[in-house]
PDB file of C-alpha atoms in Angstrom:
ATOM      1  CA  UNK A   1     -41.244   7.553  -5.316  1.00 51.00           C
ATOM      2  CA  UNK A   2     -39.203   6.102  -8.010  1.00 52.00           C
ATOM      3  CA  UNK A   3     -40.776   2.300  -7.289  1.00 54.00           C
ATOM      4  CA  UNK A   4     -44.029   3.727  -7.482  1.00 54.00           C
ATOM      5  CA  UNK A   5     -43.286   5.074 -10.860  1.00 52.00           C
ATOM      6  CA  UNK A   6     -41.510   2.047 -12.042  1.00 57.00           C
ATOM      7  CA  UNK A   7     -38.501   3.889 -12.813  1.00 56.00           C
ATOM      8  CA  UNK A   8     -35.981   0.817 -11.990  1.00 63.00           C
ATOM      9  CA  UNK A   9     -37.017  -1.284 -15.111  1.00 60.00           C
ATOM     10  CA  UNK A  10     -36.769   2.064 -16.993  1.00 72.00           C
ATOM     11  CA  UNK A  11     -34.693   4.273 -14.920  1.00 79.00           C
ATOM     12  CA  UNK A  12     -35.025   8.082 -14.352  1.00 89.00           C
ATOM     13  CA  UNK A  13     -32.293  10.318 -15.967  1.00 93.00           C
ATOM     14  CA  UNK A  14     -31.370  11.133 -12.629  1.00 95.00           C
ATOM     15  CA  UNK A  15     -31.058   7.899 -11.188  1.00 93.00           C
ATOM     16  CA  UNK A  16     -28.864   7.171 -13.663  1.00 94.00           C
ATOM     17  CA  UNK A  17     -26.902   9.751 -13.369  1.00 97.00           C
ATOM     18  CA  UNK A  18     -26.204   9.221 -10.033  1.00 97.00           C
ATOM     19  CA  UNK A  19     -25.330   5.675  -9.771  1.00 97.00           C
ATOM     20  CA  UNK A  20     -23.069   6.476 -12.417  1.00 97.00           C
ATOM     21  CA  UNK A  21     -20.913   8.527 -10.483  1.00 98.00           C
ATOM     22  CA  UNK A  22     -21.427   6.188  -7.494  1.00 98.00           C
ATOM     23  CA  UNK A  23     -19.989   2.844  -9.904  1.00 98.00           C
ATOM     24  CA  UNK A  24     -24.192   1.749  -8.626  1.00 97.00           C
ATOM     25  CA  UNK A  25     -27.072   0.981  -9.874  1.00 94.00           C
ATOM     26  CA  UNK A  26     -30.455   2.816 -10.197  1.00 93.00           C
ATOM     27  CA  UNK A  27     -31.750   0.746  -7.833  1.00 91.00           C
ATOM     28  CA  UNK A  28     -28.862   1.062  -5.443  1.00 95.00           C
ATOM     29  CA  UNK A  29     -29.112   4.932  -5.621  1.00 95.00           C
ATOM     30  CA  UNK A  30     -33.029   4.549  -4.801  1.00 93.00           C
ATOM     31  CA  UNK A  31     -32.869   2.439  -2.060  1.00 94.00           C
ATOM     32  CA  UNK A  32     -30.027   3.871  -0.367  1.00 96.00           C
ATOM     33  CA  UNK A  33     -31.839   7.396  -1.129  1.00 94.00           C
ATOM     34  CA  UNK A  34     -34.774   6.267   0.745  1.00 91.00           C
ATOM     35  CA  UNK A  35     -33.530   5.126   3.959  1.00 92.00           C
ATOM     36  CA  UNK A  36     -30.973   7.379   3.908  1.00 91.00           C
ATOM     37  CA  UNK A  37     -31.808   9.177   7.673  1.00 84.00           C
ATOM     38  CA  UNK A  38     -33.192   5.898   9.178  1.00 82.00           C
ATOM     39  CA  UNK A  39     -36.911   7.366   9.667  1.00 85.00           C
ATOM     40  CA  UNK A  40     -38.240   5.263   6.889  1.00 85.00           C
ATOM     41  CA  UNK A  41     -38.047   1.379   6.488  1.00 86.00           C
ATOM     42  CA  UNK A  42     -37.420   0.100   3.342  1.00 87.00           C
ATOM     43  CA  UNK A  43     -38.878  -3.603   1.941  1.00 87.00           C
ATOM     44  CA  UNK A  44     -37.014  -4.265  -1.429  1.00 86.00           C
ATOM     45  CA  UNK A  45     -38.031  -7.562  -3.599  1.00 84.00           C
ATOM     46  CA  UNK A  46     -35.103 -10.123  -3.261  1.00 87.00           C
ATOM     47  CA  UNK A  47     -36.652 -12.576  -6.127  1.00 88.00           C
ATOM     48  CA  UNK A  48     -33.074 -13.892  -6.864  1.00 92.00           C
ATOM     49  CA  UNK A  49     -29.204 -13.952  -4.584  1.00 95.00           C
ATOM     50  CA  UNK A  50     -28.250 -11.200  -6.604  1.00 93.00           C
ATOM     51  CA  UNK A  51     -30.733  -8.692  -5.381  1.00 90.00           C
ATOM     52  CA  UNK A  52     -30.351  -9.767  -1.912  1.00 94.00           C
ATOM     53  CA  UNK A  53     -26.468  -8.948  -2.624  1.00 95.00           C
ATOM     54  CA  UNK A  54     -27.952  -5.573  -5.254  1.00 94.00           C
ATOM     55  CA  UNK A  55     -30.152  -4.297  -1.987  1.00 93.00           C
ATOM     56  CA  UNK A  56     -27.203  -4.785   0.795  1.00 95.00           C
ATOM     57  CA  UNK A  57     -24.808  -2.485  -1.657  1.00 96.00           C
ATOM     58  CA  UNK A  58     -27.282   0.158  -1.028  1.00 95.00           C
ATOM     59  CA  UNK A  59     -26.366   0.113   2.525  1.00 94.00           C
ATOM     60  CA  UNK A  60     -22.195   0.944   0.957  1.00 96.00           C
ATOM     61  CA  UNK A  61     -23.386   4.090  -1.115  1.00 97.00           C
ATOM     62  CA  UNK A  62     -22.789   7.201   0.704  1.00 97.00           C
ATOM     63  CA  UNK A  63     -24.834  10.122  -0.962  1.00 98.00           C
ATOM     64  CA  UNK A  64     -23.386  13.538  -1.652  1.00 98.00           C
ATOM     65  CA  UNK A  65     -25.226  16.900  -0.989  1.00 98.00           C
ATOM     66  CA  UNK A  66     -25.538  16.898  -4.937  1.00 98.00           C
ATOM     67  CA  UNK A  67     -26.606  13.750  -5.125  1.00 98.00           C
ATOM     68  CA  UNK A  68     -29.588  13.908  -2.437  1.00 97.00           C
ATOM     69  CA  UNK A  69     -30.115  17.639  -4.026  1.00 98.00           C
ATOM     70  CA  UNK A  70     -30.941  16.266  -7.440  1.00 97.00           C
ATOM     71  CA  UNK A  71     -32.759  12.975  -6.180  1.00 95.00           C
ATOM     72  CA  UNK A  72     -35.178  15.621  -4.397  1.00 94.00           C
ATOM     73  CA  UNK A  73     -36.014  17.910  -6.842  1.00 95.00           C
ATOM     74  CA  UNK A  74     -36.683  14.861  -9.704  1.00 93.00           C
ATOM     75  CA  UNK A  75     -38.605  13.114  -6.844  1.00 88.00           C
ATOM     76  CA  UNK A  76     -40.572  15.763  -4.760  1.00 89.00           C
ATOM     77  CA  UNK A  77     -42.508  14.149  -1.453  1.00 83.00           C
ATOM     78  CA  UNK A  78     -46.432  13.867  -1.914  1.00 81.00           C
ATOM     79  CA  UNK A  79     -48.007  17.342  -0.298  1.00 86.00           C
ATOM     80  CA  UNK A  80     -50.235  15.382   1.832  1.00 83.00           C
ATOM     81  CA  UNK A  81     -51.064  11.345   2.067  1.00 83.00           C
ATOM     82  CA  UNK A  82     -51.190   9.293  -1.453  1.00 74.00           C
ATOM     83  CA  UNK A  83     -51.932   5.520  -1.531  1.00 76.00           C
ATOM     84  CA  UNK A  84     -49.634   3.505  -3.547  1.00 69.00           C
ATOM     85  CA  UNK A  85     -51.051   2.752  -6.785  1.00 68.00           C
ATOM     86  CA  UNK A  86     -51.713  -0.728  -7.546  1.00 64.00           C
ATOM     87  CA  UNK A  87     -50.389  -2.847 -10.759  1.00 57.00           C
TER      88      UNK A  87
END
């Protein structure tokens, strides 16, 4: 996943990309990315008002075919169960 790989203090080409066209950040993109078909329930660090307000944007960015194409193939699901690595 891209939190798992740390790619929101150094964002993925990809991510990038994507918020980009979406006027969001990387973070934005991931999040809304994630929870995009409601099966999975996302926890996002709120250490400051602004990433409360940075998370809840997620919830505004509306994905494109494209977009959820080329967020897939950078980001491929695990072929069976991984653990989170710890830091």
């Amino acid at each position: 996943s891209p939190v798992e790989e740390g790619l929101l203090t150094h964002p993925h080409p990809v991510l990038k990309a994507v918020a980009e066209r979406h006027d969001a950040t990387p973070a934005q993109i991931a999040l809304a990315w994630v929870i995009r078909d409601g099966g999975v329930i996302a926890i996002p660090k709120a250490a400051a008002p602004k990433h409360v307000r940075e998370n809840r944007g997620a919830a505004d960015v509306k994905l494109t075919k494209r977009d959820l194409d080329e967020l897939d193939e950078s980001f491929p699901a695990p072929e069976g169960r991984k653990p989170l690595e710890s830091r």
